[in-house]
CSV table of C-alpha atoms and ligand atoms in Angstrom, one decimal:
chain,number,residue,atom,x,y,z
A,8,MET,CA,0.0,0.0,0.0
A,9,ALA,CA,2.7,2.3,1.0
A,10,ALA,CA,4.2,1.7,-2.6
A,11,GLU,CA,1.4,4.2,-3.6
A,12,VAL,CA,2.7,7.0,-1.3
A,13,LYS,CA,5.2,8.8,-3.8
A,14,LYS,CA,5.1,12.4,-2.6
A,15,ILE,CA,5.1,13.4,1.2
A,16,ALA,CA,4.5,16.9,2.5
A,17,VAL,CA,5.8,17.7,5.9
A,18,VAL,CA,4.4,20.9,7.7
A,19,GLY,CA,6.7,22.4,10.1
A,20,ALA,CA,10.6,22.8,9.6
A,21,GLY,CA,11.3,23.0,13.3
A,22,ASN,CA,13.1,20.3,15.6
A,23,MET,CA,11.0,17.4,14.5
A,24,GLY,CA,9.8,18.6,10.8
A,25,HIS,CA,13.1,19.0,9.3
A,26,GLN,CA,14.3,15.7,10.5
A,27,ILE,CA,11.3,13.8,9.5
A,28,SER,CA,11.7,15.4,6.0
A,29,ILE,CA,15.1,14.1,5.8
A,30,CYS,CA,13.7,10.6,6.8
A,31,CYS,CA,11.2,10.6,3.9
A,32,ALA,CA,13.7,11.8,1.4
A,33,LEU,CA,16.4,9.0,2.4
A,34,ALA,CA,13.5,6.5,1.9
A,35,GLY,CA,13.3,7.7,-1.7
A,36,LEU,CA,10.3,9.8,-1.5
A,37,LYS,CA,9.9,13.1,-2.9
A,38,THR,CA,9.3,15.5,0.0
A,39,SER,CA,8.5,19.1,0.5
A,40,CYS,CA,9.0,20.6,3.8
A,41,ILE,CA,6.9,23.6,4.7
A,42,ASP,CA,7.2,26.4,7.3
A,43,VAL,CA,5.6,29.8,7.8
A,44,SER,CA,9.0,30.9,9.1
A,45,ALA,CA,11.8,31.7,6.7
A,46,GLU,CA,14.5,31.5,9.4
A,47,GLN,CA,13.4,28.1,10.1
A,48,LEU,CA,13.4,27.0,6.6
A,49,ARG,CA,17.1,28.5,6.2
A,50,LYS,CA,18.0,26.5,9.3
A,51,ALA,CA,16.7,23.3,8.0
A,52,GLU,CA,18.1,23.8,4.7
A,53,SER,CA,21.6,24.5,6.3
A,54,PHE,CA,21.4,21.4,8.7
A,55,LEU,CA,20.8,19.4,5.5
A,56,ARG,CA,23.7,20.7,3.8
A,57,ASN,CA,26.0,19.8,6.8
A,58,TYR,CA,24.4,16.3,7.4
A,59,LEU,CA,24.7,15.0,4.2
A,60,PRO,CA,28.6,15.3,3.8
A,61,ASP,CA,28.9,13.9,7.5
A,62,ARG,CA,26.9,10.9,6.5
A,63,ILE,CA,29.0,10.5,3.4
A,64,ALA,CA,32.2,11.0,5.5
A,65,ARG,CA,31.1,8.3,7.9
A,66,GLY,CA,30.3,5.8,5.1
A,67,LYS,CA,26.6,5.7,6.0
A,68,ILE,CA,25.5,7.0,2.6
A,69,SER,CA,27.0,7.3,-1.1
A,70,GLU,CA,27.5,10.6,-2.8
A,71,LYS,CA,25.1,9.5,-5.4
A,72,ASP,CA,22.4,8.9,-2.7
A,73,ALA,CA,23.0,12.1,-0.9
A,74,GLY,CA,22.6,13.8,-4.4
A,75,GLY,CA,19.3,12.0,-4.5
A,76,VAL,CA,18.2,13.2,-1.1
A,77,GLU,CA,18.9,16.8,-2.2
A,78,SER,CA,17.0,16.6,-5.4
A,79,ARG,CA,14.2,14.9,-3.7
A,80,LEU,CA,13.6,17.2,-0.7
A,81,SER,CA,12.6,21.0,-1.1
A,82,PHE,CA,11.8,23.6,1.3
A,83,THR,CA,9.0,26.3,0.9
A,84,GLY,CA,7.0,28.8,2.8
A,85,GLU,CA,3.8,28.2,0.6
A,86,LEU,CA,1.6,25.6,1.9
A,87,GLU,CA,-0.3,25.2,-1.3
A,88,GLU,CA,2.8,24.7,-3.4
A,89,GLY,CA,4.2,22.3,-0.7
A,90,VAL,CA,1.4,19.9,-0.6
A,91,ARG,CA,0.5,20.0,-4.3
A,92,GLU,CA,0.4,16.2,-5.4
A,93,ALA,CA,1.1,14.9,-2.0
A,94,ASP,CA,-0.1,11.6,-1.1
A,95,PHE,CA,0.5,11.7,2.5
A,96,VAL,CA,1.1,14.9,4.9
A,97,ILE,CA,2.9,14.8,8.1
A,98,GLU,CA,1.9,17.9,10.3
A,99,ALA,CA,4.8,18.8,12.6
A,100,VAL,CA,3.9,22.4,13.7
A,101,THR,CA,4.1,24.2,16.9
A,102,GLU,CA,2.0,22.1,19.8
A,103,LYS,CA,-1.1,24.5,19.9
A,104,LEU,CA,-4.5,23.0,19.4
A,105,ASP,CA,-6.0,25.9,17.6
A,106,LEU,CA,-3.0,26.2,15.2
A,107,LYS,CA,-3.4,22.6,14.3
A,108,LYS,CA,-7.1,22.8,13.7
A,109,GLU,CA,-6.7,25.8,11.3
A,110,LEU,CA,-4.2,23.9,9.6
A,111,PHE,CA,-6.2,20.7,9.0
A,112,ARG,CA,-9.0,22.9,7.6
A,113,ASN,CA,-6.6,24.3,5.2
A,114,LEU,CA,-5.1,21.2,4.3
A,115,ASP,CA,-8.5,19.5,4.0
A,116,ARG,CA,-9.6,22.2,1.4
A,117,ILE,CA,-6.2,22.2,-0.4
A,118,CYS,CA,-5.2,18.6,-0.7
A,119,ALA,CA,-6.5,16.1,-3.1
A,120,PRO,CA,-9.5,14.1,-1.5
A,121,GLN,CA,-7.4,10.8,-1.1
A,122,THR,CA,-4.6,12.4,0.6
A,123,ILE,CA,-3.8,11.2,4.3
A,124,LEU,CA,-3.3,13.7,6.9
A,125,ALA,CA,-1.2,12.4,9.9
A,126,THR,CA,-0.3,14.6,12.9
A,127,ASN,CA,3.0,14.2,14.7
A,128,SER,CA,1.7,15.8,17.9
A,129,SER,CA,2.7,14.3,21.2
A,130,PHE,CA,-0.3,15.0,23.1
A,131,PHE,CA,-3.3,15.7,20.6
A,132,VAL,CA,-5.2,12.6,19.4
A,133,SER,CA,-6.1,13.1,15.9
A,134,SER,CA,-9.8,13.1,16.6
A,135,LEU,CA,-9.6,16.5,17.7
A,136,LEU,CA,-8.3,17.3,14.1
A,137,ALA,CA,-10.1,14.7,12.1
A,138,SER,CA,-13.3,16.3,13.0
A,139,GLU,CA,-12.1,19.5,11.3
A,140,THR,CA,-12.0,17.9,8.1
A,141,ALA,CA,-14.3,16.2,5.7
A,142,ARG,CA,-12.1,13.0,5.5
A,143,PRO,CA,-11.9,11.7,8.9
A,144,ALA,CA,-11.0,8.2,7.7
A,145,LEU,CA,-7.9,9.6,6.3
A,146,VAL,CA,-6.6,11.2,9.6
A,147,CYS,CA,-4.3,9.4,12.0
A,148,ASN,CA,-1.4,10.0,14.6
A,149,MET,CA,1.9,9.4,13.5
A,150,HIS,CA,4.3,10.1,16.3
A,151,PHE,CA,8.1,10.3,15.9
A,152,PHE,CA,10.6,10.5,18.5
A,153,ASN,CA,13.4,13.1,19.1
A,154,PRO,CA,15.9,13.0,17.4
A,155,ALA,CA,13.8,11.7,14.4
A,156,LEU,CA,16.8,10.9,12.4
A,157,VAL,CA,18.0,8.3,15.0
A,158,MET,CA,15.0,7.1,17.0
A,159,LYS,CA,13.5,4.0,15.4
A,160,CYS,CA,10.3,3.9,17.1
A,161,VAL,CA,7.1,5.5,15.6
A,162,GLU,CA,3.7,5.4,17.1
A,163,ILE,CA,0.9,5.1,14.7
A,164,VAL,CA,-2.6,5.9,16.6
A,165,LYS,CA,-5.8,4.6,15.0
A,166,GLY,CA,-8.7,6.9,16.2
A,167,PRO,CA,-12.2,5.9,15.9
A,168,HIS,CA,-12.6,7.7,12.6
A,169,THR,CA,-9.2,6.2,11.1
A,170,SER,CA,-9.7,3.7,8.5
A,171,GLU,CA,-7.8,0.4,8.6
A,172,GLU,CA,-6.3,1.3,5.3
A,173,THR,CA,-5.1,4.8,6.7
A,174,ALA,CA,-3.3,3.1,9.7
A,175,GLY,CA,-1.9,0.3,7.3
A,176,VAL,CA,-0.4,2.9,4.9
A,177,ALA,CA,1.1,5.0,7.8
A,178,MET,CA,2.7,1.7,9.3
A,179,GLU,CA,4.2,0.5,5.9
A,180,LEU,CA,5.4,4.2,5.3
A,181,ALA,CA,7.3,4.4,8.7
A,182,SER,CA,8.9,1.0,7.7
A,183,LYS,CA,9.9,2.3,4.4
A,184,MET,CA,11.7,4.9,6.3
A,185,GLY,CA,13.6,2.3,8.2
A,186,LYS,CA,11.5,2.8,11.5
A,187,LYS,CA,10.0,0.2,13.9
A,188,PRO,CA,6.3,1.3,14.0
A,189,VAL,CA,3.9,0.4,16.5
A,190,LEU,CA,0.1,0.6,16.1
A,191,LEU,CA,-2.3,1.6,18.7
A,192,HIS,CA,-5.7,0.3,18.3
A,193,LYS,CA,-7.3,3.2,20.2
A,194,GLU,CA,-6.7,6.7,21.2
A,195,ILE,CA,-5.2,7.4,24.7
A,196,TYR,CA,-3.5,10.4,26.2
A,197,GLY,CA,0.3,10.1,26.1
A,198,PHE,CA,0.2,7.0,23.6
A,199,LEU,CA,2.4,4.3,24.7
A,200,VAL,CA,6.0,5.5,25.2
A,201,ASN,CA,5.1,8.7,27.0
A,202,ARG,CA,2.6,6.9,29.4
A,203,ILE,CA,5.3,4.1,30.3
A,204,LEU,CA,8.0,6.9,30.7
A,205,ARG,CA,5.8,8.9,33.0
A,206,ARG,CA,5.2,5.8,35.1
A,207,ILE,CA,9.0,5.6,35.4
A,208,MET,CA,9.6,9.2,36.2
A,209,ASP,CA,6.8,9.3,38.9
A,210,GLU,CA,8.2,6.3,40.6
A,211,ALA,CA,11.8,7.6,40.4
A,212,LEU,CA,10.5,11.0,42.1
A,213,PHE,CA,8.5,9.3,44.6
A,214,LEU,CA,11.7,7.3,45.7
A,215,LEU,CA,13.7,10.6,45.6
A,216,ASP,CA,11.0,12.6,47.5
A,217,THR,CA,10.5,10.1,50.2
A,218,GLY,CA,14.4,9.8,50.7
A,219,VAL,CA,14.7,6.2,49.6
A,220,ALA,CA,17.7,6.9,47.3
A,221,SER,CA,19.7,9.8,45.7
A,222,ALA,CA,18.8,10.8,42.0
A,223,ALA,CA,22.3,9.4,41.0
A,224,ASP,CA,21.8,5.9,42.5
A,225,ILE,CA,18.2,5.9,41.1
A,226,ASP,CA,19.6,6.8,37.8
A,227,SER,CA,22.5,4.3,38.2
A,228,ALA,CA,20.0,1.4,39.0
A,229,VAL,CA,17.7,2.1,36.0
A,230,VAL,CA,20.8,2.4,33.6
A,231,ASN,CA,22.6,-0.9,35.2
A,232,ALA,CA,19.8,-3.1,36.0
A,233,LEU,CA,17.2,-2.1,33.5
A,234,GLY,CA,19.7,-1.4,30.6
A,235,HIS,CA,18.1,2.0,29.9
A,236,PRO,CA,20.4,4.3,28.0
A,237,MET,CA,19.9,6.9,30.6
A,238,GLY,CA,18.1,7.3,34.1
A,239,PRO,CA,15.2,9.3,34.5
A,240,PHE,CA,16.6,12.3,36.3
A,241,THR,CA,19.5,12.6,33.6
A,242,LEU,CA,16.5,12.5,31.0
A,243,MET,CA,14.6,15.2,32.7
A,244,ASP,CA,17.6,17.4,33.0
A,245,LEU,CA,17.9,16.9,29.2
A,246,THR,CA,14.4,17.3,28.1
A,247,GLY,CA,13.8,20.1,30.8
A,248,ILE,CA,12.2,20.1,34.3
A,249,ASP,CA,10.1,23.0,33.1
A,250,LEU,CA,8.4,20.9,30.6
A,251,SER,CA,7.8,18.1,33.0
A,252,TYR,CA,6.0,20.7,35.3
A,253,HIS,CA,3.9,22.1,32.4
A,254,ILE,CA,2.8,18.7,31.3
A,255,ALA,CA,1.7,17.6,34.7
A,256,MET,CA,0.0,21.0,35.4
A,257,GLU,CA,-1.7,20.8,32.2
A,258,ARG,CA,-3.0,17.3,33.0
A,259,TYR,CA,-3.9,18.3,36.4
A,260,ARG,CA,-6.0,21.1,34.8
A,261,GLU,CA,-7.5,18.9,32.5
A,262,THR,CA,-8.5,16.0,34.8
A,263,GLY,CA,-8.9,17.8,38.1
A,264,ASP,CA,-6.9,14.6,39.6
A,265,SER,CA,-4.5,15.8,42.2
A,266,ALA,CA,-2.5,12.6,41.4
A,267,GLU,CA,-1.6,14.2,38.3
A,268,LYS,CA,0.0,17.4,40.0
A,269,PRO,CA,3.8,17.7,39.6
A,270,SER,CA,6.0,16.3,42.3
A,271,PRO,CA,7.1,18.4,45.2
A,272,THR,CA,10.9,18.1,44.0
A,273,VAL,CA,9.8,19.2,40.4
A,274,VAL,CA,7.9,22.1,41.7
A,275,GLU,CA,10.6,23.3,43.7
A,276,LYS,CA,13.2,22.9,41.0
A,277,TYR,CA,10.8,24.6,38.5
A,278,VAL,CA,10.1,27.8,41.0
A,279,ARG,CA,14.1,27.8,41.6
A,280,GLY,CA,14.7,28.0,37.7
A,281,GLU,CA,16.7,24.8,38.2
A,282,TRP,CA,15.3,23.4,35.0
A,283,GLY,CA,18.1,21.2,34.0
A,284,ARG,CA,21.0,21.2,31.5
A,285,ARG,CA,19.8,24.2,29.7
A,286,LYS,CA,20.0,26.2,32.9
A,287,GLY,CA,23.3,24.6,34.1
A,288,ARG,CA,21.7,23.0,37.2
A,289,GLY,CA,18.7,20.6,37.5
A,290,PHE,CA,18.9,17.3,39.5
A,291,TYR,CA,22.7,17.7,38.5
A,292,GLU,CA,25.0,20.4,37.9
A,293,TYR,CA,26.5,21.2,34.6
A,294,LYS,CA,29.6,23.4,34.0
A,295,ASN,CA,28.1,24.7,30.5
A,296,LYS,CA,24.5,25.9,30.2
A,297,GLY,CA,22.7,24.6,27.0
B,25,LIG,N1,10.2,18.1,20.0
B,25,LIG,C1,10.2,16.8,20.5
B,25,LIG,O1,10.6,16.2,21.3
B,25,LIG,C2,8.8,16.3,20.0
B,25,LIG,C3,8.9,14.8,19.9
B,25,LIG,C4,7.8,14.2,19.2
B,25,LIG,C5,6.8,14.9,18.7
B,25,LIG,N2,6.8,16.4,18.9
B,25,LIG,C6,5.7,17.2,18.0
B,25,LIG,O2,6.1,17.7,17.0
B,25,LIG,C7,5.5,19.0,16.7
B,25,LIG,C8,6.7,19.9,16.5
B,25,LIG,O3,7.4,20.0,17.5
B,25,LIG,P1,8.8,20.8,17.4
B,25,LIG,O4,9.5,20.3,18.6
B,25,LIG,O5,9.4,20.5,16.0
B,25,LIG,O6,8.5,22.2,17.5
B,25,LIG,P2,9.3,23.6,16.9
B,25,LIG,O7,8.9,24.6,17.7
B,25,LIG,O8,10.7,23.1,16.9
B,25,LIG,O9,8.8,23.6,15.5
B,25,LIG,C9,7.4,23.9,15.0
B,25,LIG,C10,7.5,24.4,13.8
B,25,LIG,O10,6.2,24.7,13.2
B,25,LIG,C11,6.2,26.1,12.5
B,25,LIG,N3,4.8,26.5,12.3
B,25,LIG,C12,4.2,27.2,13.2
B,25,LIG,N4,2.8,27.3,12.6
B,25,LIG,C13,3.0,26.8,11.2
B,25,LIG,C14,2.1,26.8,10.3
B,25,LIG,N5,0.7,27.3,10.3
B,25,LIG,N6,2.4,26.4,9.0
B,25,LIG,C15,3.8,25.9,8.9
B,25,LIG,N7,4.7,25.9,9.9
B,25,LIG,C16,4.2,26.4,11.0
B,25,LIG,C17,7.0,27.0,13.3
B,25,LIG,O11,7.7,28.1,12.5
B,25,LIG,C18,8.4,26.2,13.7
B,25,LIG,O12,9.2,26.0,12.7
B,25,LIG,C19,4.7,19.1,17.9
B,25,LIG,O13,3.3,18.9,17.8
B,25,LIG,C20,5.2,18.4,19.0
B,25,LIG,O14,4.3,17.8,20.0
B,25,LIG,C21,7.8,16.9,19.5
């Protein structure tokens, strides 16, 4: 089925979008990467210009294949031009529901009636967007992980509106990109990976907050006993304690369930501005910020 997907449009050239675009072009697909920000498009093009020679130098790709990627991948600020003839659109714009809704309305209007519209959103299920379109059966979640060029897992989430065929095309497409897609048969907040991660983080914070062990020892146990590449506190420092705080608060506001509130340690670190690696201090101290 995915063999029929010949052209992809990725909307958003930010952190995720520009990498997803390169994954598509590496898989041999004609790809256009679209963003409203000229600065982001410039950055994405400049990343590609450095990325390809680096891959050639490491022997991961031939000069001929790199040339193919450059000829297949184009960047544009014009939505209509970018999605022209696209069989599959991956939306990777800023995580704001109203923005995504408006974009899906526009995509539904502009794209051919058979074009599949997928969202890379980490938290919004596709039924929130499918209802903005006249093609709900062709809408699904296709959630890549950061960095998308490296991470193999892609979560394909089938909403009640999504057809079997649409989910199948998304699965095959991800496989074609060299990914290891997983299928969720129903929509659920946080999908698979972030739900499991959340439980691990919550338990790690409980063990820290109750004085059972230090952050360093909990991280060490998770790395050396469970085989994770990094412990939960190292990971929170990397992704940002402010992000952990906001996600928990948002969830608490939505559900009213006090169990969803951020842990006391996360609140304390958030208030002190100790947000992790970016700030030079989180659960650990860092010599260099960023
Ligand atoms: N960053 C992550 O770790 C991660 C991981 C998985 C999924 N996601 C999801 O991917 C999406 C994008 O996240 P990101 O981290 O790449 O964000 P980002 O802020 O790096 O990039 C978002 C891009 O969207 C562009 N944009 C905004 N409105 C637009 C519009 N109407 N048309 C075209 N472009 C528009 C912005 O200019 C920006 O370049 C979000 O939904 C997020 O939940 C993020």
